[in-house]
PDB file of C-alpha atoms in Angstrom:
ATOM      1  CA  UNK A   1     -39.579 182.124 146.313  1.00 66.00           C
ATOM      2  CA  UNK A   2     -39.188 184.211 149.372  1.00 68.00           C
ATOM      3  CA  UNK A   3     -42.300 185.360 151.112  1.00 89.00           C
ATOM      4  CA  UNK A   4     -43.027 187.634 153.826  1.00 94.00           C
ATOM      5  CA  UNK A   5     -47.070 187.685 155.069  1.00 95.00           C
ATOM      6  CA  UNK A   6     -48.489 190.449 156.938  1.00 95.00           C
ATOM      7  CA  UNK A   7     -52.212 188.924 158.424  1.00 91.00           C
ATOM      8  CA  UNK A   8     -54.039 191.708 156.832  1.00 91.00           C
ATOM      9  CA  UNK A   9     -54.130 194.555 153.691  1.00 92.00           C
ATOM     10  CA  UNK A  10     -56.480 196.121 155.825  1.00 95.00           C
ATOM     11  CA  UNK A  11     -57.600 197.047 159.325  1.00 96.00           C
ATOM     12  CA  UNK A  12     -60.206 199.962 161.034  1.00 97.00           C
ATOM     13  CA  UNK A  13     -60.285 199.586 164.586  1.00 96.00           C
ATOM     14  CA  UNK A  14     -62.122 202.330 167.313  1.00 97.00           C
ATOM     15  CA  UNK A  15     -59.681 204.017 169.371  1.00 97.00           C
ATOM     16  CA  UNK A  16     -58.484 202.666 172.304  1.00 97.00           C
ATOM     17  CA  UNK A  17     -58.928 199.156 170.726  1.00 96.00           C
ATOM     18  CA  UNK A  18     -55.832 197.014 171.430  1.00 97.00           C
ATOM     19  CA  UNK A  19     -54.222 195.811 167.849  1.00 97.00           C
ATOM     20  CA  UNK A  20     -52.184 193.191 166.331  1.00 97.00           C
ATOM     21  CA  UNK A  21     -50.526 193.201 162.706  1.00 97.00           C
ATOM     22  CA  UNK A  22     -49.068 189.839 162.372  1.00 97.00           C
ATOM     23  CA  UNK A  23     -45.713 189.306 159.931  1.00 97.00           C
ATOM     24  CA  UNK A  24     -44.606 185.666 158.902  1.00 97.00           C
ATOM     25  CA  UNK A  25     -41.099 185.119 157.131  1.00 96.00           C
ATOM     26  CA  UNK A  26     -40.424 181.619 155.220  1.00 94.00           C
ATOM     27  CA  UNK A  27     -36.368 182.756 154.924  1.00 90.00           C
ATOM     28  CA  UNK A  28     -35.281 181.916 158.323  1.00 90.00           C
ATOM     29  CA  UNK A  29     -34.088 185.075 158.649  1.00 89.00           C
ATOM     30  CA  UNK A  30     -32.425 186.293 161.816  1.00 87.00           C
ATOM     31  CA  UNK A  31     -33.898 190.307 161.228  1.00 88.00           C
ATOM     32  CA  UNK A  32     -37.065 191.350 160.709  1.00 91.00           C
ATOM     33  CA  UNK A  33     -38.143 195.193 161.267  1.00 92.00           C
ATOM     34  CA  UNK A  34     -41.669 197.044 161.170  1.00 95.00           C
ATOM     35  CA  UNK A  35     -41.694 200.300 159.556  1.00 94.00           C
ATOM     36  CA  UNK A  36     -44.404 202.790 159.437  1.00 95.00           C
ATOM     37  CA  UNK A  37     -45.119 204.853 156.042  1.00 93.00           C
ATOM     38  CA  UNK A  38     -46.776 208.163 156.034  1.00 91.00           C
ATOM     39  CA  UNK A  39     -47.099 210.394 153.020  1.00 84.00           C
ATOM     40  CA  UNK A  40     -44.104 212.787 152.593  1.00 80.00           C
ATOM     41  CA  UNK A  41     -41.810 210.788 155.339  1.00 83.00           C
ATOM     42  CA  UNK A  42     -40.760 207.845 153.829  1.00 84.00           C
ATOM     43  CA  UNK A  43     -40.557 205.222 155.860  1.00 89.00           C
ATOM     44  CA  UNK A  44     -39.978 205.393 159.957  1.00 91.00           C
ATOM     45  CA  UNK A  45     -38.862 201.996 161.908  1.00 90.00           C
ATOM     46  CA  UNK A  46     -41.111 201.578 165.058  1.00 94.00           C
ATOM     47  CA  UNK A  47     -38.855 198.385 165.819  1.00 93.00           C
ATOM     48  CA  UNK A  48     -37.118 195.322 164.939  1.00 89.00           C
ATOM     49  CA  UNK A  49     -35.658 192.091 166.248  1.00 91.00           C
ATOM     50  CA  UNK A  50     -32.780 190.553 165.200  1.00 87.00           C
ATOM     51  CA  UNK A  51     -33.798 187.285 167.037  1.00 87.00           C
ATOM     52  CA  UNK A  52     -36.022 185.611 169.223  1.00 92.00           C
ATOM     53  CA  UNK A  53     -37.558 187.306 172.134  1.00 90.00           C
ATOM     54  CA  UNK A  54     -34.771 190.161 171.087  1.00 89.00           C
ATOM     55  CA  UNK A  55     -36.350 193.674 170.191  1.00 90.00           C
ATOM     56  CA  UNK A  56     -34.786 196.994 170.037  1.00 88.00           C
ATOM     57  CA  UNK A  57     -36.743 200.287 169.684  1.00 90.00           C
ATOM     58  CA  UNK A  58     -36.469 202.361 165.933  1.00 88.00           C
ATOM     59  CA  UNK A  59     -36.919 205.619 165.565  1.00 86.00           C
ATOM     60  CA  UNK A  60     -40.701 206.219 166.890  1.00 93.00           C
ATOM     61  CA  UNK A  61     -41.641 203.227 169.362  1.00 95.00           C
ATOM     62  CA  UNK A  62     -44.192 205.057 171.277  1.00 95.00           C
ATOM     63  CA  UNK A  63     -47.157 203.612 171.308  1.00 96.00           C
ATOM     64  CA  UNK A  64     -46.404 200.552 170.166  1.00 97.00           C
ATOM     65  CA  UNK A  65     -44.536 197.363 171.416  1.00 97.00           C
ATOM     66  CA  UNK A  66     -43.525 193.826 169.808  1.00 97.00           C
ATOM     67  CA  UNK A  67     -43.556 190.083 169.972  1.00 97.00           C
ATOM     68  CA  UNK A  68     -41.082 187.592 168.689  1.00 96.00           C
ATOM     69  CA  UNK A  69     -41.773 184.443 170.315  1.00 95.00           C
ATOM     70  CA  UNK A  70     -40.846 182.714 167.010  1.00 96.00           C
ATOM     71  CA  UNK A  71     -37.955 183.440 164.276  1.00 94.00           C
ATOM     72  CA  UNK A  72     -40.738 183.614 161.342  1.00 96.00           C
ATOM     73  CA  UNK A  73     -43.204 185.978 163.624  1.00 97.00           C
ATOM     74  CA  UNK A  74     -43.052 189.187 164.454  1.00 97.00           C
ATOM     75  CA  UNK A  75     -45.958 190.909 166.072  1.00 97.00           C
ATOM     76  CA  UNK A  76     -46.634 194.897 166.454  1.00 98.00           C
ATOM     77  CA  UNK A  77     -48.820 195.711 169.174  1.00 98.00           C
ATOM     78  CA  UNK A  78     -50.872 198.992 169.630  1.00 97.00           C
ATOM     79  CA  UNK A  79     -52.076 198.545 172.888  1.00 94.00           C
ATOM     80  CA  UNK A  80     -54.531 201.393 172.706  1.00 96.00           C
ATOM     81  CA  UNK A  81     -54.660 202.283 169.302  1.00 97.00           C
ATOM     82  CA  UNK A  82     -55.141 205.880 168.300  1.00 97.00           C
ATOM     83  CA  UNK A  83     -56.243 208.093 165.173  1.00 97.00           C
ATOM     84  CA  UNK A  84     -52.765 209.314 164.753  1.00 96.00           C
ATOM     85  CA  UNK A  85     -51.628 205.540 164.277  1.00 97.00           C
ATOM     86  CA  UNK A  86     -53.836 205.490 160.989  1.00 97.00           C
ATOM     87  CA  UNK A  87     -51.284 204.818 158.689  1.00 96.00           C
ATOM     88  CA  UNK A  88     -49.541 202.222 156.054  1.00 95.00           C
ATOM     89  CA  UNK A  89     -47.526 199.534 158.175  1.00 97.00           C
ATOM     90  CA  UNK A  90     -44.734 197.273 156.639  1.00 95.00           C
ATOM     91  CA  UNK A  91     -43.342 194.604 157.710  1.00 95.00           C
ATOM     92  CA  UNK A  92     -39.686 193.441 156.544  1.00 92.00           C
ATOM     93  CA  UNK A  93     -37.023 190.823 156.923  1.00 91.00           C
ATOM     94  CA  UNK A  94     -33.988 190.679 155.955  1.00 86.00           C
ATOM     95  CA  UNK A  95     -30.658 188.223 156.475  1.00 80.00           C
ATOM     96  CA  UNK A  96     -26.909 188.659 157.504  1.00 70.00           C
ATOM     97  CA  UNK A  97     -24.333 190.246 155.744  1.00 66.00           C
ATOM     98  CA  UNK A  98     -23.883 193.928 154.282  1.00 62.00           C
ATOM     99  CA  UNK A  99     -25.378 193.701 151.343  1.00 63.00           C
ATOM    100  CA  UNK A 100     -28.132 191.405 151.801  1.00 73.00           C
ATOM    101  CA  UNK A 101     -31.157 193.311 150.400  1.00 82.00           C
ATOM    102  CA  UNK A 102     -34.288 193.267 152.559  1.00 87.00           C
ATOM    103  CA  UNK A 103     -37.646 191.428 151.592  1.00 90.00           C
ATOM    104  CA  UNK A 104     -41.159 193.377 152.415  1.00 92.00           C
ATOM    105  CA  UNK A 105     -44.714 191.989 153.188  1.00 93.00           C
ATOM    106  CA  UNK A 106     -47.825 193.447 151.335  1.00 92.00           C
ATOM    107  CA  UNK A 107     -48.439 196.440 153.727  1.00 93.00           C
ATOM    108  CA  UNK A 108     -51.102 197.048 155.983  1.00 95.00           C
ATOM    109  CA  UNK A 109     -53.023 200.075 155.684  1.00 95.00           C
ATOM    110  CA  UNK A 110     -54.500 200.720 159.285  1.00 97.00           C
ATOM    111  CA  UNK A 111     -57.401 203.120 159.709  1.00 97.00           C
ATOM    112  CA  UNK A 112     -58.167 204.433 163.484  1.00 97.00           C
ATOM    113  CA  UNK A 113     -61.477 205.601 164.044  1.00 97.00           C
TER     114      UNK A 113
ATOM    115  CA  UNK B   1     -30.074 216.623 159.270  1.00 57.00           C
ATOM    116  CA  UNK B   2     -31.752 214.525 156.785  1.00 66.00           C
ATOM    117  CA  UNK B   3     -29.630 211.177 155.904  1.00 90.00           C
ATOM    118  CA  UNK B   4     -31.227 210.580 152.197  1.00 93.00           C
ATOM    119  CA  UNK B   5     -32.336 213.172 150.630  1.00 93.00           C
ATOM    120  CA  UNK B   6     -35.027 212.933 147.743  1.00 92.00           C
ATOM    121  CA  UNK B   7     -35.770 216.638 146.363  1.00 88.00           C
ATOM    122  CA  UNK B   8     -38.243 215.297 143.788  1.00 88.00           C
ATOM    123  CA  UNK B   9     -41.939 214.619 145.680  1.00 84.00           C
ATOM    124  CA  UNK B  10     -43.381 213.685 142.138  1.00 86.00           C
ATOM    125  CA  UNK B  11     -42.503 213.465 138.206  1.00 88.00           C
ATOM    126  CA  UNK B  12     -44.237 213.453 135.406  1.00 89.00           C
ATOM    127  CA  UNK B  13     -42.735 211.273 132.239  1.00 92.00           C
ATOM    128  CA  UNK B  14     -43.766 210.664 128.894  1.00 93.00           C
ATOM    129  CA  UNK B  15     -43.814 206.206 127.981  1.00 95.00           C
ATOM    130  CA  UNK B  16     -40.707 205.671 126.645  1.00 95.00           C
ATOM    131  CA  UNK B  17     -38.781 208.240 127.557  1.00 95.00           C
ATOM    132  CA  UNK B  18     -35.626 207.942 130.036  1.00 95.00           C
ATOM    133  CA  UNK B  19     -36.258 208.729 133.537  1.00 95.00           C
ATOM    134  CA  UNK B  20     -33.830 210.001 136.590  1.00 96.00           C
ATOM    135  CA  UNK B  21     -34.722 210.046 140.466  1.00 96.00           C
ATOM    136  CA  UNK B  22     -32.636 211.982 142.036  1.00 96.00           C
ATOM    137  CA  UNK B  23     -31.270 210.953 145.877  1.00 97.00           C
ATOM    138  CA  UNK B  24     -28.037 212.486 147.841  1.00 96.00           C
ATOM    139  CA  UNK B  25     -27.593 211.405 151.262  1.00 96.00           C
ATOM    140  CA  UNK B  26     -25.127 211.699 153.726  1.00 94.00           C
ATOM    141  CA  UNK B  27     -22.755 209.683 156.058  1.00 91.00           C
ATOM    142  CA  UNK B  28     -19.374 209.864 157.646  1.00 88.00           C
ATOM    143  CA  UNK B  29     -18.969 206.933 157.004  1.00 87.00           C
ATOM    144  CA  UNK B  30     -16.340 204.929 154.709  1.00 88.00           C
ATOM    145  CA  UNK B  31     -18.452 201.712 153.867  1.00 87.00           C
ATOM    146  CA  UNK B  32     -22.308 201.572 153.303  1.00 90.00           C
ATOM    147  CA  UNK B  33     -24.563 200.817 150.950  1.00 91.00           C
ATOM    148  CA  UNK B  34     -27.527 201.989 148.595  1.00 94.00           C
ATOM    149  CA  UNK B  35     -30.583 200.445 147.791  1.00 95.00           C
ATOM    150  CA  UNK B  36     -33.383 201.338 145.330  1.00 97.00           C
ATOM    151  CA  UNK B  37     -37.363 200.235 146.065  1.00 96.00           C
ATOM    152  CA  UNK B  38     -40.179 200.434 144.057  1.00 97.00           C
ATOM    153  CA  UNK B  39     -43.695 200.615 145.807  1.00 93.00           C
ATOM    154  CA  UNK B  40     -46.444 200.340 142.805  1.00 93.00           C
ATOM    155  CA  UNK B  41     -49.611 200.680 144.657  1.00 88.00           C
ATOM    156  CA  UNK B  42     -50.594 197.691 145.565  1.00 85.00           C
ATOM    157  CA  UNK B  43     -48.135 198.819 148.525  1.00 85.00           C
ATOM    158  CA  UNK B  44     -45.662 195.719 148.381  1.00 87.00           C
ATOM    159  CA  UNK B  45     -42.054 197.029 148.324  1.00 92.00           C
ATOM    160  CA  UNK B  46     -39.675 195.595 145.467  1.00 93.00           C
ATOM    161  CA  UNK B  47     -35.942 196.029 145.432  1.00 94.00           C
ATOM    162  CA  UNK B  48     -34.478 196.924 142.383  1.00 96.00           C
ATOM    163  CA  UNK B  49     -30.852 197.925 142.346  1.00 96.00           C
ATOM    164  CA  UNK B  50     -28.029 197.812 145.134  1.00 94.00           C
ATOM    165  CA  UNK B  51     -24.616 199.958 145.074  1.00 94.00           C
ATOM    166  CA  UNK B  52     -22.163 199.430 147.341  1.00 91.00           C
ATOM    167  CA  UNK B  53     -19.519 202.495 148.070  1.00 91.00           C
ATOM    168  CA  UNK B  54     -16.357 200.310 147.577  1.00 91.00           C
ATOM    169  CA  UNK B  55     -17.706 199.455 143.953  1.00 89.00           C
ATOM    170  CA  UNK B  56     -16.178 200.693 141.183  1.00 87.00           C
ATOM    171  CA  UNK B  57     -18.291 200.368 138.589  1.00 93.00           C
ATOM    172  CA  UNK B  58     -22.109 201.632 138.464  1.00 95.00           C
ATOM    173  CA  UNK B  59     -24.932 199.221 139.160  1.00 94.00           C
ATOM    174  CA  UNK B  60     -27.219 198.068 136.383  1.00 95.00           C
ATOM    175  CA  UNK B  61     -30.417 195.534 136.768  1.00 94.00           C
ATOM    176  CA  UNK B  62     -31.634 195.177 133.416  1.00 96.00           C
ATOM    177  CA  UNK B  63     -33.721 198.882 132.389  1.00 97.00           C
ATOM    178  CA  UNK B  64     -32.185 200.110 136.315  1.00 97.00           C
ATOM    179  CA  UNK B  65     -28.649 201.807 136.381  1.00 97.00           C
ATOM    180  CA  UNK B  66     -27.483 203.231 139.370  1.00 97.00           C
ATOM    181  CA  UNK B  67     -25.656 206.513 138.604  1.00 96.00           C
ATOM    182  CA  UNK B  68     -22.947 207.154 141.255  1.00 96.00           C
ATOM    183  CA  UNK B  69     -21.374 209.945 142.175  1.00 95.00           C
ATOM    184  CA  UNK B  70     -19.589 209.535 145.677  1.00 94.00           C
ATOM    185  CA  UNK B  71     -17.508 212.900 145.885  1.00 93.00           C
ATOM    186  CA  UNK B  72     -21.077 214.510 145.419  1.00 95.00           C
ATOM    187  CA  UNK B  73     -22.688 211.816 148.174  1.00 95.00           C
ATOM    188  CA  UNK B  74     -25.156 211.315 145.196  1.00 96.00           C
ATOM    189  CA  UNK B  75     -27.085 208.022 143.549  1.00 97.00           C
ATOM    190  CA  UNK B  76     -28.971 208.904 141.450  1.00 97.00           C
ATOM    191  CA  UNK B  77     -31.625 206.008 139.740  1.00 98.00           C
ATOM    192  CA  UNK B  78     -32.052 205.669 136.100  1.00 97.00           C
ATOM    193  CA  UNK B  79     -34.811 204.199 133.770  1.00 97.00           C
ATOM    194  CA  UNK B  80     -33.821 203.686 130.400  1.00 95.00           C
ATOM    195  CA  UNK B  81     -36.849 203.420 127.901  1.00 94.00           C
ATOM    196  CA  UNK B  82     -39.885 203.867 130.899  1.00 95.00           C
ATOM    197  CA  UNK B  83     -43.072 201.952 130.124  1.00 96.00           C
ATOM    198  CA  UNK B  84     -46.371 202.452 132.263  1.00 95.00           C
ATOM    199  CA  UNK B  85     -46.001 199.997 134.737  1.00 95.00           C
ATOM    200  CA  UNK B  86     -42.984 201.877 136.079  1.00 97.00           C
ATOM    201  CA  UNK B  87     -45.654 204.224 138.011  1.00 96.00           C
ATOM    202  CA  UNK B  88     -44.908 203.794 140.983  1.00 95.00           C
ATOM    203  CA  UNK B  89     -43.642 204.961 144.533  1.00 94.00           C
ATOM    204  CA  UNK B  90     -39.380 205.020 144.572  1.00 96.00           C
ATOM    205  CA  UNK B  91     -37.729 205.151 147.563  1.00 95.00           C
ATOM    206  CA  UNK B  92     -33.913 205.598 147.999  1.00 96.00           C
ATOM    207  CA  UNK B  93     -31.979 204.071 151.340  1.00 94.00           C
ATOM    208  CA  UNK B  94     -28.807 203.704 152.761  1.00 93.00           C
ATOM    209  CA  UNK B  95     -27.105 200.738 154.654  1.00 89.00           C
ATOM    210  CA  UNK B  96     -24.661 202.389 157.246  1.00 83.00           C
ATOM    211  CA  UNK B  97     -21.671 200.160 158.368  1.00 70.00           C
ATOM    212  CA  UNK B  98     -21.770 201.093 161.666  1.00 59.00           C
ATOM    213  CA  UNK B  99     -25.353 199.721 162.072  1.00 61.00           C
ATOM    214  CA  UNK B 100     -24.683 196.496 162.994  1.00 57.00           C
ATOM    215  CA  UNK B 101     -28.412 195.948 162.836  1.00 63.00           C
ATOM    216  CA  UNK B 102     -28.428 196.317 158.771  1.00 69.00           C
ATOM    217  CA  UNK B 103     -31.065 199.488 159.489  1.00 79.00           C
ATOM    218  CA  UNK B 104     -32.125 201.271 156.286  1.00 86.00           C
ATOM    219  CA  UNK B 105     -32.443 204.579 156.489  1.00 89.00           C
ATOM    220  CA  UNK B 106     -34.821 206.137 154.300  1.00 91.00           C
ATOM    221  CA  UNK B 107     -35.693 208.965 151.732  1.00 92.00           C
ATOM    222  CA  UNK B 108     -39.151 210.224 152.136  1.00 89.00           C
ATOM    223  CA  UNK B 109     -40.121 208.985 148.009  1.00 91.00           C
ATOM    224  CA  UNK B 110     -40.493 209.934 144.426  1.00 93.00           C
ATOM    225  CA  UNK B 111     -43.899 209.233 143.031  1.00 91.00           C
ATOM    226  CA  UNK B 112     -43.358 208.280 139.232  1.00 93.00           C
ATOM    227  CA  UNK B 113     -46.280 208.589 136.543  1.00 91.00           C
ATOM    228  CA  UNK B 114     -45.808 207.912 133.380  1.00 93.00           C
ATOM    229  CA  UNK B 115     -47.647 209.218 130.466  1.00 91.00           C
ATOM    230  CA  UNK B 116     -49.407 207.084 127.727  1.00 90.00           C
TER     231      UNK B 116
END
């Protein structure tokens, strides 16, 4: 069955910590995205890559940047992590086509302190 | 301007009763598409239902229909016959064509709780 792994269900780091939420994807699949969930906003895409070493920016990239060194990995980076990035992060990955529904990781539920 | 709108923040249903989640959204576009998730909270996201605005007929997934009304830019989900493990998080999004990037936009959630 298709998986996608996010390294951790949860995280609390000290501000100004530099952070690393890990997603792996057994699909081969040429997207992946991270999203960030808040209560009341849905969800918000920070990034996503729709191949190695390619990133573009979603709707709220500041603050964080990405890795994709690999096709199954995609790394989000909060290089000095702050309480206003506590939130739910979820990773996602999805194939070609129109239709092709995407597949989500567990969550991570960050907490900045 | 909001893309998906979902005007219901929470409902409360009784088990066993039928259940409808409302979501309108709004494109200029000709061809995208429309996607259902369920979040329970455990926090994984599950895909339940997919409509396409070429198709014809409304989608169904087993106790999931997809009620679509595409004059009134509406898709609305339905749950026939809810039981309690239908409380969850349910998030309405739309596939753009123009995205060549497959981006879902997103509706900000109804939280479901059903009644024993």
């Amino acid at each position: 069955d298709v998986k996608v792994t996010q390294s951790s269900r949860y995280l609390v780091k000290r501000t100004g910590e530099k952070v690393f939420l890990e997603c792996v994807q057994d699909m081969d699949h040429e997207n992946m995205f991270w999203y960030r969930q808040d209560p009341g906003l849905g969800l918000r895409l920070i990034y996503f890559s729709y191949d190695v070493k390619m990133k573009e920016k979603g709707d709220i990239p500041e603050g964080y940047s990405v890795s994709r060194e690999k096709k199954e990995r995609f790394s989000l980076i909060l290089e000095s992590a702050s309480t206003n990035q506590t939130s739910m992060y979820l990773c996602a990955s999805q194939g070609g086509g129109q239709t092709v529904k995407a597949f989500f990781g567990q969550g991570t539920r960050l907490t900045v302190v | 301007a909001q893309k998906i709108t979902q005007t219901q923040p929470g409902m409360f249903v009784q088990e066993k009763e039928a259940v409808t989640l409302d979501c309108t959204y709004d494109t200029s576009d000709q061809s995208y598409g429309l996607f259902w998730y369920k979040q329970p909270s455990s926090g994984e996201m599950i895909f339940l239902i997919y409509q396409g605005s070429y198709d014809e007929q409304n989608a169904t997934e087993g106790r999931y229909s997809l009620n679509f009304q595409k004059a009134r830019k509406s898709a609305n989900l339905v749950i026939s016959a809810s039981q309690l493990g239908d409380s969850a998080m349910y998030f309405c999004a739309m596939r753009e064509t123009m995205d060549s990037n497959y981006q879902l936009i997103w509706g900000a959630g109804t939280k479901l709780i059903i009644k024993p």
